[in-house]
Amino acid sequence: FRPPRSKHCSFCDNCILRFDHHCTWLGNCVGLYNYRYFVVLIYSSTVFLMQCLYVTGCHFGQEADDMFGPDYGFLDVLWVLSEDTSSVFFFLYCLFLMFAVLLLAVYHTVISLQNLTTNEHVKNYYREGQNPFDYGGFKNCQQIYCFPERVLPEGDDKIEAGYLPFGSYSDGQSFDEL
C-alpha cells in the first residue's frame, strides 16, 4: 500500500508523503512536513538578496557622493565602480543569485496555487488538466501552508469524521486490577 502522492526517494531511501523533490542543496527530500519551510527559505532568500542589492547600490551612491559631491553623474559612478571591484563582483553575484531564487519562488508560488508538487508538474501527471487535488488558489494555499496533514474532502462521497472517543476497549478494567 502506498499513500496517494507519495514516492520512494532513492537518494534518502525513504517513502516521502506528498513528495515534491529531493533537494541536493539541502541534502534532504522536500515533502509533506517540510515543504512550507522550504518555500519560506526561498522567499526569505529572495528578500535578503534584494536587500543586499539595495545596500550595495546605496554604497556606490554614497561613495560617488563622497568623491564628487551631490551633483555626481553617470561617469562618476562608473569611476567609483572601477575603484571598488570587490563590491561590483558582490553586486553581480547577488544579482545572479536573486534572479535564480526569484524564478524558483515564482515557480513554487504557481504550483502551490494549483496544488501540484514539483514531481507531478515535471512528469505531467494530470495531462487532461484535471488535477483531483485542486480546490482553488485560496484553499490550496490553506491546505499546503496551514494544514498540510489534512485532506480537504469535497464531492458527493464526502465523509465527515467525528472527534468524540468511542469509549473504553477494556470494559472498565485496568492492568492494576488484574
XYZ file of C-alpha atoms in Angstrom:
178
model
C 0.000 0.000 0.000
C 1.335 3.398 -0.984
C -0.448 6.614 0.092
C -1.527 8.996 -2.685
C 1.136 11.479 -3.869
C 3.893 9.635 -2.010
C 7.082 8.395 -3.600
C 10.096 6.383 -2.621
C 13.228 8.534 -2.789
C 16.222 6.563 -3.982
C 18.653 9.142 -2.523
C 17.204 9.097 1.009
C 15.865 5.518 0.848
C 12.602 6.694 2.455
C 8.960 6.885 1.493
C 8.075 10.593 1.386
C 4.461 11.684 1.796
C 3.384 14.315 -0.784
C 6.815 14.052 -2.377
C 7.846 17.321 -4.031
C 11.519 16.782 -4.879
C 14.876 15.738 -3.481
C 16.864 18.918 -2.872
C 20.565 18.316 -3.387
C 21.380 21.744 -1.931
C 19.700 20.846 1.354
C 20.593 17.150 1.150
C 17.021 16.290 2.035
C 13.682 15.428 0.486
C 11.040 18.126 0.373
C 7.597 16.759 1.056
C 4.507 16.998 3.224
C 6.111 18.041 6.501
C 8.811 20.450 5.309
C 7.500 21.983 2.066
C 6.257 25.168 3.742
C 9.626 25.681 5.427
C 11.349 25.177 2.079
C 9.139 27.852 0.496
C 9.836 30.229 3.407
C 13.555 29.651 2.818
C 13.163 30.567 -0.855
C 11.096 33.695 -0.137
C 13.389 34.911 2.638
C 16.445 34.316 0.441
C 14.854 36.396 -2.300
C 14.139 39.256 0.105
C 17.655 39.036 1.563
C 19.271 39.200 -1.873
C 17.094 42.182 -2.825
C 18.269 43.938 0.338
C 21.895 43.121 -0.499
C 21.470 44.679 -3.947
C 19.848 47.762 -2.448
C 22.545 48.248 0.190
C 25.338 47.736 -2.339
C 23.705 50.262 -4.690
C 23.420 52.742 -1.806
C 27.092 52.129 -1.035
C 28.032 53.008 -4.631
C 25.926 56.155 -4.460
C 27.469 57.189 -1.133
C 30.990 56.653 -2.461
C 30.213 58.755 -5.531
C 28.720 61.445 -3.287
C 31.816 61.454 -1.058
C 34.225 61.663 -4.016
C 32.370 64.005 -6.386
C 29.766 65.824 -4.287
C 25.978 65.687 -4.514
C 25.953 66.567 -8.236
C 27.717 63.406 -9.402
C 26.914 61.953 -12.823
C 26.913 58.582 -14.532
C 30.633 58.730 -15.399
C 31.423 59.469 -11.755
C 29.545 56.329 -10.692
C 31.476 54.308 -13.286
C 34.711 55.681 -11.799
C 33.587 54.559 -8.322
C 32.732 51.110 -9.724
C 36.172 50.786 -11.290
C 37.794 51.648 -7.959
C 35.748 49.153 -5.874
C 35.855 45.911 -7.879
C 35.100 43.592 -4.942
C 31.762 45.333 -4.350
C 30.993 45.150 -8.067
C 31.610 41.387 -8.040
C 29.459 41.072 -4.920
C 26.667 43.055 -6.628
C 26.820 40.872 -9.751
C 26.906 37.696 -7.642
C 23.823 38.797 -5.680
C 22.081 39.812 -8.894
C 22.669 36.381 -10.435
C 21.532 34.558 -7.278
C 18.487 36.779 -6.856
C 17.378 36.087 -10.421
C 17.695 32.311 -9.884
C 15.987 32.287 -6.478
C 13.248 34.650 -7.665
C 12.434 32.283 -10.537
C 12.278 29.413 -8.060
C 9.975 31.423 -5.768
C 7.634 32.298 -8.643
C 7.598 28.658 -9.804
C 6.681 27.331 -6.353
C 4.025 30.033 -5.966
C 2.398 28.935 -9.224
C 2.444 25.216 -8.429
C 1.166 25.918 -4.887
C -1.806 27.809 -6.302
C -2.556 24.716 -8.430
C -1.854 22.284 -5.532
C 0.780 20.443 -7.541
C 4.113 19.075 -6.459
C 7.279 19.595 -8.473
C 7.290 15.883 -9.245
C 3.697 15.985 -10.542
C 4.344 19.114 -12.595
C 7.571 17.904 -14.189
C 6.181 14.455 -15.008
C 2.862 15.967 -16.154
C 0.704 13.573 -14.106
C -2.587 15.287 -14.905
C -2.438 15.595 -18.684
C -6.099 16.389 -19.232
C -5.835 19.283 -16.788
C -7.979 17.511 -14.222
C -5.984 17.718 -11.008
C -8.110 15.961 -8.348
C -6.313 17.880 -5.580
C -7.020 21.375 -6.957
C -9.590 23.218 -4.817
C -8.845 26.769 -5.982
C -5.961 29.056 -5.103
C -7.016 30.065 -1.581
C -7.941 26.562 -0.381
C -4.812 25.113 -1.996
C -2.564 27.533 -0.125
C -4.533 26.955 3.063
C -4.034 23.208 2.773
C -0.351 23.374 1.812
C 0.854 26.045 4.225
C -1.572 25.947 7.171
C -2.852 22.368 7.424
C -0.618 20.098 5.309
C -1.681 16.922 7.143
C -5.392 17.440 6.402
C -7.119 16.216 3.307
C -9.876 18.570 2.212
C -12.899 16.418 1.351
C -15.174 17.540 -1.470
C -17.881 15.979 -3.599
C -20.814 13.617 -3.033
C -18.770 10.915 -1.322
C -17.509 13.280 1.402
C -17.210 11.550 4.793
C -17.027 13.606 7.967
C -15.113 12.114 10.882
C -16.082 12.925 14.441
C -13.598 13.598 17.189
C -15.526 12.040 20.078
C -13.891 8.963 21.564
C -15.668 5.617 21.090
C -15.274 4.642 24.690
C -13.071 2.233 26.546
C -11.854 -1.005 24.998
C -11.310 -2.651 28.359
C -14.838 -2.601 29.898
C -13.630 -0.578 32.873
C -10.780 -2.871 33.888
C -7.137 -1.911 34.094
C -3.923 -3.882 34.393
C -3.611 -2.842 38.028
C -6.848 -4.649 38.902
C -5.922 -7.905 37.192
